[in-house]
């Protein structure tokens, strides 16, 4: 893929980090990222240096930063993802405007790759579950605190509990404070995810073998102990943005 003549610049503007990637209409290419808090015009100039593209496809859940990015990219065309954008999936939801653009991109990417029904579990600042029904419609989801947010809260609100780096615990019974926190975080979080998936499956009438794809920073860690998660796709959101750009006739 030529980094100087891509069809798309894909931008996933999330709460903690913002990912940028160039893409053709058929594949996602090289990616870069910035801390969302650091996004200003100078930082955007640096992160996009050397790339050229025809159309930007922007998913933003941080309105002030999304507006800044869109303004910076002008006069390049910018497709901002929302419920009125062609997604490849329908929307059966009471207030479509309240659905995060990243969640729509995840649904679009998962449906295009795995069909329907499918559940996306995105392990980001929050963990979100997004459901595409057997009829191929986005029907809603679940939002819970992110894994890192939970462990950081323990560190911030207690005098003796340290800040920990998240990884697989050596055992369920912790032999140190750090290991006890890891066991509580990782095993406890898997329990949270498993129970939510069970309830979603019941409501969809699919109590067994529910198709689930995971993405986000801690997807590999948590999915390693959850047979309910069939697939981990690291760049699902970016791939969804590529698909949305193509469906909307952009990048030409």
PDB file of C-alpha atoms in Angstrom, residues 10 40 44 48 67 70 74 77 120 140 149 151 157 160 181 186 210 237 244 252:
ATOM      1  CA  UNK A  10      -9.186   6.372   9.172  1.00  0.00           C
ATOM      2  CA  UNK A  40      -3.753  19.832  18.891  1.00  0.00           C
ATOM      3  CA  UNK A  44      -1.788  16.322  14.159  1.00  0.00           C
ATOM      4  CA  UNK A  48       0.074  12.637   9.725  1.00  0.00           C
ATOM      5  CA  UNK A  67     -14.333  19.046  15.753  1.00  0.00           C
ATOM      6  CA  UNK A  70     -12.257  17.805  11.184  1.00  0.00           C
ATOM      7  CA  UNK A  74     -10.141  20.830   5.773  1.00  0.00           C
ATOM      8  CA  UNK A  77     -13.444  15.726   2.633  1.00  0.00           C
ATOM      9  CA  UNK A 120     -18.737  -7.117  19.710  1.00  0.00           C
ATOM     10  CA  UNK A 140     -28.280  -1.970  21.514  1.00  0.00           C
ATOM     11  CA  UNK A 149     -10.417   2.095  35.269  1.00  0.00           C
ATOM     12  CA  UNK A 151      -7.854  -1.193  39.026  1.00  0.00           C
ATOM     13  CA  UNK A 157      -8.929   5.235  46.759  1.00  0.00           C
ATOM     14  CA  UNK A 160      -1.830   0.526  50.524  1.00  0.00           C
ATOM     15  CA  UNK A 181      -5.226  -7.581  42.786  1.00  0.00           C
ATOM     16  CA  UNK A 186      -8.617 -10.578  35.584  1.00  0.00           C
ATOM     17  CA  UNK A 210     -23.290 -16.968  20.418  1.00  0.00           C
ATOM     18  CA  UNK A 237     -12.916  -0.372  14.655  1.00  0.00           C
ATOM     19  CA  UNK A 244     -18.143   2.565   6.056  1.00  0.00           C
ATOM     20  CA  UNK A 252     -12.616   7.758  -5.045  1.00  0.00           C
TER      21      UNK A 252
END
